[in-house]
PDB file of N, CA and C in Angstrom:
ATOM      1  N   UNK A  51       3.507   4.563  44.301  1.00 71.00           N
ATOM      2  CA  UNK A  51       3.199   4.461  42.895  1.00 71.00           C
ATOM      3  C   UNK A  51       2.653   3.062  42.616  1.00 71.00           C
ATOM      4  N   UNK A  52       1.486   2.989  41.974  1.00 80.00           N
ATOM      5  CA  UNK A  52       0.907   1.688  41.676  1.00 80.00           C
ATOM      6  C   UNK A  52       1.278   1.257  40.263  1.00 80.00           C
ATOM      7  N   UNK A  53       1.327  -0.022  40.063  1.00 87.00           N
ATOM      8  CA  UNK A  53       1.720  -0.588  38.778  1.00 87.00           C
ATOM      9  C   UNK A  53       0.514  -1.253  38.136  1.00 87.00           C
ATOM     10  N   UNK A  54       0.334  -1.038  36.850  1.00 84.00           N
ATOM     11  CA  UNK A  54      -0.768  -1.654  36.113  1.00 84.00           C
ATOM     12  C   UNK A  54      -0.220  -2.874  35.396  1.00 84.00           C
ATOM     13  N   UNK A  55      -0.899  -3.975  35.561  1.00 88.00           N
ATOM     14  CA  UNK A  55      -0.482  -5.188  34.859  1.00 88.00           C
ATOM     15  C   UNK A  55      -1.608  -5.650  33.950  1.00 88.00           C
ATOM     16  N   UNK A  56      -1.225  -6.106  32.794  1.00 86.00           N
ATOM     17  CA  UNK A  56      -2.190  -6.607  31.815  1.00 86.00           C
ATOM     18  C   UNK A  56      -1.756  -7.991  31.374  1.00 86.00           C
ATOM     19  N   UNK A  57      -2.750  -8.851  31.235  1.00 92.00           N
ATOM     20  CA  UNK A  57      -2.400 -10.147  30.659  1.00 92.00           C
ATOM     21  C   UNK A  57      -2.387  -9.993  29.133  1.00 92.00           C
ATOM     22  N   UNK A  58      -1.817 -10.926  28.424  1.00 91.00           N
ATOM     23  CA  UNK A  58      -1.714 -10.793  26.958  1.00 91.00           C
ATOM     24  C   UNK A  58      -3.066 -10.570  26.272  1.00 91.00           C
ATOM     25  N   UNK A  59      -4.117 -11.183  26.761  1.00 93.00           N
ATOM     26  CA  UNK A  59      -5.438 -11.024  26.144  1.00 93.00           C
ATOM     27  C   UNK A  59      -5.960  -9.600  26.331  1.00 93.00           C
ATOM     28  N   UNK A  60      -5.752  -9.023  27.509  1.00 93.00           N
ATOM     29  CA  UNK A  60      -6.175  -7.645  27.760  1.00 93.00           C
ATOM     30  C   UNK A  60      -5.394  -6.681  26.863  1.00 93.00           C
ATOM     31  N   UNK A  61      -4.105  -6.903  26.766  1.00 93.00           N
ATOM     32  CA  UNK A  61      -3.268  -6.059  25.921  1.00 93.00           C
ATOM     33  C   UNK A  61      -3.724  -6.137  24.467  1.00 93.00           C
ATOM     34  N   UNK A  62      -4.029  -7.335  23.997  1.00 95.00           N
ATOM     35  CA  UNK A  62      -4.502  -7.541  22.631  1.00 95.00           C
ATOM     36  C   UNK A  62      -5.783  -6.750  22.378  1.00 95.00           C
ATOM     37  N   UNK A  63      -6.726  -6.794  23.299  1.00 95.00           N
ATOM     38  CA  UNK A  63      -7.995  -6.079  23.151  1.00 95.00           C
ATOM     39  C   UNK A  63      -7.785  -4.568  23.159  1.00 95.00           C
ATOM     40  N   UNK A  64      -6.905  -4.082  24.018  1.00 94.00           N
ATOM     41  CA  UNK A  64      -6.622  -2.642  24.067  1.00 94.00           C
ATOM     42  C   UNK A  64      -5.992  -2.179  22.758  1.00 94.00           C
ATOM     43  N   UNK A  65      -5.055  -2.957  22.254  1.00 95.00           N
ATOM     44  CA  UNK A  65      -4.423  -2.600  20.984  1.00 95.00           C
ATOM     45  C   UNK A  65      -5.422  -2.617  19.833  1.00 95.00           C
ATOM     46  N   UNK A  66      -6.290  -3.627  19.808  1.00 97.00           N
ATOM     47  CA  UNK A  66      -7.331  -3.688  18.765  1.00 97.00           C
ATOM     48  C   UNK A  66      -8.198  -2.441  18.804  1.00 97.00           C
ATOM     49  N   UNK A  67      -8.636  -2.062  19.998  1.00 96.00           N
ATOM     50  CA  UNK A  67      -9.483  -0.874  20.152  1.00 96.00           C
ATOM     51  C   UNK A  67      -8.768   0.379  19.665  1.00 96.00           C
ATOM     52  N   UNK A  68      -7.502   0.505  20.036  1.00 96.00           N
ATOM     53  CA  UNK A  68      -6.735   1.680  19.635  1.00 96.00           C
ATOM     54  C   UNK A  68      -6.594   1.740  18.118  1.00 96.00           C
ATOM     55  N   UNK A  69      -6.340   0.617  17.486  1.00 93.00           N
ATOM     56  CA  UNK A  69      -6.165   0.585  16.028  1.00 93.00           C
ATOM     57  C   UNK A  69      -7.479   0.913  15.326  1.00 93.00           C
ATOM     58  N   UNK A  70      -8.571   0.330  15.799  1.00 94.00           N
ATOM     59  CA  UNK A  70      -9.882   0.607  15.199  1.00 94.00           C
ATOM     60  C   UNK A  70     -10.221   2.089  15.334  1.00 94.00           C
ATOM     61  N   UNK A  71      -9.961   2.660  16.492  1.00 95.00           N
ATOM     62  CA  UNK A  71     -10.230   4.081  16.710  1.00 95.00           C
ATOM     63  C   UNK A  71      -9.367   4.938  15.792  1.00 95.00           C
ATOM     64  N   UNK A  72      -8.107   4.581  15.651  1.00 92.00           N
ATOM     65  CA  UNK A  72      -7.198   5.301  14.769  1.00 92.00           C
ATOM     66  C   UNK A  72      -7.697   5.266  13.326  1.00 92.00           C
ATOM     67  N   UNK A  73      -8.139   4.084  12.876  1.00 91.00           N
ATOM     68  CA  UNK A  73      -8.642   3.943  11.513  1.00 91.00           C
ATOM     69  C   UNK A  73      -9.911   4.765  11.298  1.00 91.00           C
ATOM     70  N   UNK A  74     -10.797   4.747  12.269  1.00 94.00           N
ATOM     71  CA  UNK A  74     -12.057   5.501  12.133  1.00 94.00           C
ATOM     72  C   UNK A  74     -11.825   7.002  12.110  1.00 94.00           C
ATOM     73  N   UNK A  75     -10.934   7.473  12.965  1.00 95.00           N
ATOM     74  CA  UNK A  75     -10.707   8.914  13.074  1.00 95.00           C
ATOM     75  C   UNK A  75      -9.839   9.462  11.944  1.00 95.00           C
ATOM     76  N   UNK A  76      -9.067   8.602  11.294  1.00 95.00           N
ATOM     77  CA  UNK A  76      -8.141   9.058  10.251  1.00 95.00           C
ATOM     78  C   UNK A  76      -8.364   8.282   8.954  1.00 95.00           C
ATOM     79  N   UNK A  77      -9.606   8.065   8.617  1.00 93.00           N
ATOM     80  CA  UNK A  77      -9.961   7.238   7.468  1.00 93.00           C
ATOM     81  C   UNK A  77      -9.292   7.707   6.174  1.00 93.00           C
ATOM     82  N   UNK A  78      -9.338   8.998   5.904  1.00 94.00           N
ATOM     83  CA  UNK A  78      -8.777   9.513   4.649  1.00 94.00           C
ATOM     84  C   UNK A  78      -7.261   9.327   4.605  1.00 94.00           C
ATOM     85  N   UNK A  79      -6.583   9.629   5.713  1.00 94.00           N
ATOM     86  CA  UNK A  79      -5.125   9.479   5.753  1.00 94.00           C
ATOM     87  C   UNK A  79      -4.729   8.019   5.594  1.00 94.00           C
ATOM     88  N   UNK A  80      -5.463   7.121   6.250  1.00 92.00           N
ATOM     89  CA  UNK A  80      -5.164   5.693   6.148  1.00 92.00           C
ATOM     90  C   UNK A  80      -5.403   5.217   4.716  1.00 92.00           C
ATOM     91  N   UNK A  81      -6.481   5.689   4.105  1.00 93.00           N
ATOM     92  CA  UNK A  81      -6.785   5.329   2.721  1.00 93.00           C
ATOM     93  C   UNK A  81      -5.671   5.805   1.781  1.00 93.00           C
ATOM     94  N   UNK A  82      -5.212   7.038   1.976  1.00 95.00           N
ATOM     95  CA  UNK A  82      -4.120   7.573   1.153  1.00 95.00           C
ATOM     96  C   UNK A  82      -2.848   6.758   1.343  1.00 95.00           C
ATOM     97  N   UNK A  83      -2.563   6.387   2.578  1.00 94.00           N
ATOM     98  CA  UNK A  83      -1.368   5.600   2.878  1.00 94.00           C
ATOM     99  C   UNK A  83      -1.438   4.229   2.206  1.00 94.00           C
ATOM    100  N   UNK A  84      -2.585   3.573   2.297  1.00 94.00           N
ATOM    101  CA  UNK A  84      -2.747   2.261   1.666  1.00 94.00           C
ATOM    102  C   UNK A  84      -2.627   2.364   0.146  1.00 94.00           C
ATOM    103  N   UNK A  85      -3.199   3.404  -0.438  1.00 96.00           N
ATOM    104  CA  UNK A  85      -3.099   3.597  -1.889  1.00 96.00           C
ATOM    105  C   UNK A  85      -1.639   3.784  -2.295  1.00 96.00           C
ATOM    106  N   UNK A  86      -0.894   4.541  -1.513  1.00 97.00           N
ATOM    107  CA  UNK A  86       0.518   4.763  -1.813  1.00 97.00           C
ATOM    108  C   UNK A  86       1.319   3.465  -1.703  1.00 97.00           C
ATOM    109  N   UNK A  87       1.008   2.669  -0.693  1.00 97.00           N
ATOM    110  CA  UNK A  87       1.694   1.380  -0.521  1.00 97.00           C
ATOM    111  C   UNK A  87       1.410   0.466  -1.715  1.00 97.00           C
ATOM    112  N   UNK A  88       0.148   0.409  -2.137  1.00 97.00           N
ATOM    113  CA  UNK A  88      -0.227  -0.436  -3.275  1.00 97.00           C
ATOM    114  C   UNK A  88       0.486   0.030  -4.544  1.00 97.00           C
ATOM    115  N   UNK A  89       0.555   1.351  -4.751  1.00 97.00           N
ATOM    116  CA  UNK A  89       1.250   1.880  -5.924  1.00 97.00           C
ATOM    117  C   UNK A  89       2.735   1.518  -5.878  1.00 97.00           C
ATOM    118  N   UNK A  90       3.349   1.627  -4.702  1.00 97.00           N
ATOM    119  CA  UNK A  90       4.771   1.294  -4.563  1.00 97.00           C
ATOM    120  C   UNK A  90       5.025  -0.180  -4.871  1.00 97.00           C
ATOM    121  N   UNK A  91       4.152  -1.048  -4.372  1.00 97.00           N
ATOM    122  CA  UNK A  91       4.304  -2.486  -4.624  1.00 97.00           C
ATOM    123  C   UNK A  91       4.131  -2.780  -6.114  1.00 97.00           C
ATOM    124  N   UNK A  92       3.135  -2.152  -6.743  1.00 97.00           N
ATOM    125  CA  UNK A  92       2.903  -2.357  -8.174  1.00 97.00           C
ATOM    126  C   UNK A  92       4.101  -1.873  -8.993  1.00 97.00           C
ATOM    127  N   UNK A  93       4.657  -0.736  -8.622  1.00 96.00           N
ATOM    128  CA  UNK A  93       5.819  -0.208  -9.334  1.00 96.00           C
ATOM    129  C   UNK A  93       7.014  -1.134  -9.163  1.00 96.00           C
ATOM    130  N   UNK A  94       7.222  -1.626  -7.954  1.00 96.00           N
ATOM    131  CA  UNK A  94       8.323  -2.553  -7.695  1.00 96.00           C
ATOM    132  C   UNK A  94       8.185  -3.817  -8.539  1.00 96.00           C
ATOM    133  N   UNK A  95       6.973  -4.349  -8.628  1.00 96.00           N
ATOM    134  CA  UNK A  95       6.739  -5.547  -9.442  1.00 96.00           C
ATOM    135  C   UNK A  95       6.956  -5.263 -10.924  1.00 96.00           C
ATOM    136  N   UNK A  96       6.499  -4.097 -11.378  1.00 94.00           N
ATOM    137  CA  UNK A  96       6.671  -3.736 -12.789  1.00 94.00           C
ATOM    138  C   UNK A  96       8.152  -3.593 -13.129  1.00 94.00           C
ATOM    139  N   UNK A  97       8.914  -2.998 -12.238  1.00 94.00           N
ATOM    140  CA  UNK A  97      10.352  -2.845 -12.468  1.00 94.00           C
ATOM    141  C   UNK A  97      11.024  -4.206 -12.508  1.00 94.00           C
ATOM    142  N   UNK A  98      10.662  -5.082 -11.567  1.00 95.00           N
ATOM    143  CA  UNK A  98      11.247  -6.425 -11.537  1.00 95.00           C
ATOM    144  C   UNK A  98      10.901  -7.199 -12.801  1.00 95.00           C
ATOM    145  N   UNK A  99       9.648  -7.089 -13.240  1.00 93.00           N
ATOM    146  CA  UNK A  99       9.228  -7.778 -14.465  1.00 93.00           C
ATOM    147  C   UNK A  99       9.957  -7.204 -15.675  1.00 93.00           C
ATOM    148  N   UNK A 100      10.098  -5.887 -15.713  1.00 90.00           N
ATOM    149  CA  UNK A 100      10.778  -5.234 -16.826  1.00 90.00           C
ATOM    150  C   UNK A 100      12.243  -5.621 -16.920  1.00 90.00           C
ATOM    151  N   UNK A 101      12.837  -5.922 -15.781  1.00 91.00           N
ATOM    152  CA  UNK A 101      14.255  -6.299 -15.774  1.00 91.00           C
ATOM    153  C   UNK A 101      14.483  -7.674 -16.383  1.00 91.00           C
ATOM    154  N   UNK A 102      13.432  -8.476 -16.496  1.00 93.00           N
ATOM    155  CA  UNK A 102      13.597  -9.839 -17.010  1.00 93.00           C
ATOM    156  C   UNK A 102      12.955 -10.048 -18.377  1.00 93.00           C
ATOM    157  N   UNK A 103      12.381  -8.992 -18.954  1.00 92.00           N
ATOM    158  CA  UNK A 103      11.731  -9.146 -20.258  1.00 92.00           C
ATOM    159  C   UNK A 103      12.633  -8.614 -21.371  1.00 92.00           C
ATOM    160  N   UNK A 104      12.282  -8.978 -22.577  1.00 92.00           N
ATOM    161  CA  UNK A 104      13.052  -8.574 -23.752  1.00 92.00           C
ATOM    162  C   UNK A 104      12.918  -7.073 -23.997  1.00 92.00           C
ATOM    163  N   UNK A 105      14.004  -6.442 -24.374  1.00 91.00           N
ATOM    164  CA  UNK A 105      13.981  -5.012 -24.669  1.00 91.00           C
ATOM    165  C   UNK A 105      13.313  -4.779 -26.018  1.00 91.00           C
ATOM    166  N   UNK A 106      12.614  -3.647 -26.138  1.00 91.00           N
ATOM    167  CA  UNK A 106      12.000  -3.259 -27.405  1.00 91.00           C
ATOM    168  C   UNK A 106      12.455  -1.851 -27.739  1.00 91.00           C
ATOM    169  N   UNK A 107      12.359  -1.520 -29.005  1.00 94.00           N
ATOM    170  CA  UNK A 107      12.819  -0.195 -29.432  1.00 94.00           C
ATOM    171  C   UNK A 107      11.783   0.871 -29.088  1.00 94.00           C
ATOM    172  N   UNK A 108      12.274   2.080 -28.969  1.00 94.00           N
ATOM    173  CA  UNK A 108      11.404   3.229 -28.717  1.00 94.00           C
ATOM    174  C   UNK A 108      10.398   3.380 -29.861  1.00 94.00           C
ATOM    175  N   UNK A 109      10.876   3.150 -31.073  1.00 93.00           N
ATOM    176  CA  UNK A 109      10.020   3.274 -32.255  1.00 93.00           C
ATOM    177  C   UNK A 109       8.834   2.310 -32.188  1.00 93.00           C
ATOM    178  N   UNK A 110       9.070   1.068 -31.792  1.00 93.00           N
ATOM    179  CA  UNK A 110       7.965   0.099 -31.744  1.00 93.00           C
ATOM    180  C   UNK A 110       6.939   0.469 -30.669  1.00 93.00           C
ATOM    181  N   UNK A 111       7.394   1.086 -29.595  1.00 91.00           N
ATOM    182  CA  UNK A 111       6.454   1.523 -28.551  1.00 91.00           C
ATOM    183  C   UNK A 111       5.576   2.640 -29.087  1.00 91.00           C
ATOM    184  N   UNK A 112       6.186   3.622 -29.757  1.00 93.00           N
ATOM    185  CA  UNK A 112       5.404   4.737 -30.283  1.00 93.00           C
ATOM    186  C   UNK A 112       4.462   4.293 -31.400  1.00 93.00           C
ATOM    187  N   UNK A 113       4.813   3.281 -32.148  1.00 92.00           N
ATOM    188  CA  UNK A 113       3.900   2.737 -33.155  1.00 92.00           C
ATOM    189  C   UNK A 113       2.650   2.178 -32.492  1.00 92.00           C
ATOM    190  N   UNK A 114       2.833   1.512 -31.358  1.00 91.00           N
ATOM    191  CA  UNK A 114       1.683   0.966 -30.644  1.00 91.00           C
ATOM    192  C   UNK A 114       0.782   2.048 -30.072  1.00 91.00           C
ATOM    193  N   UNK A 115       1.387   3.186 -29.733  1.00 93.00           N
ATOM    194  CA  UNK A 115       0.638   4.296 -29.122  1.00 93.00           C
ATOM    195  C   UNK A 115      -0.070   5.164 -30.134  1.00 93.00           C
ATOM    196  N   UNK A 116       0.308   5.068 -31.393  1.00 91.00           N
ATOM    197  CA  UNK A 116      -0.339   5.882 -32.425  1.00 91.00           C
ATOM    198  C   UNK A 116      -1.784   5.451 -32.605  1.00 91.00           C
ATOM    199  N   UNK A 117      -2.689   6.435 -32.775  1.00 86.00           N
ATOM    200  CA  UNK A 117      -4.093   6.075 -32.978  1.00 86.00           C
ATOM    201  C   UNK A 117      -4.296   5.364 -34.296  1.00 86.00           C
ATOM    202  N   UNK A 118      -5.155   4.364 -34.269  1.00 79.00           N
ATOM    203  CA  UNK A 118      -5.488   3.613 -35.489  1.00 79.00           C
ATOM    204  C   UNK A 118      -6.566   4.396 -36.244  1.00 79.00           C
ATOM    205  N   UNK A 119      -6.397   4.493 -37.552  1.00 69.00           N
ATOM    206  CA  UNK A 119      -7.405   5.233 -38.348  1.00 69.00           C
ATOM    207  C   UNK A 119      -8.188   4.306 -39.241  1.00 69.00           C
TER     208      UNK A 119
END
């Protein structure tokens, strides 16, 4: 049985190639995954920000949402 040895630079290049190929072949799935990650991060930040801001009444929120005539 023969053993394959790679130096760190060879391993780095092989991994880069594999990742690029994965991204090209699964573009839509990768795009969906990135969009989901961005949404999760945005939601986490919004929750954290909301935890430190002043509370407002439900009534004042609905007043802001009412159409102006």
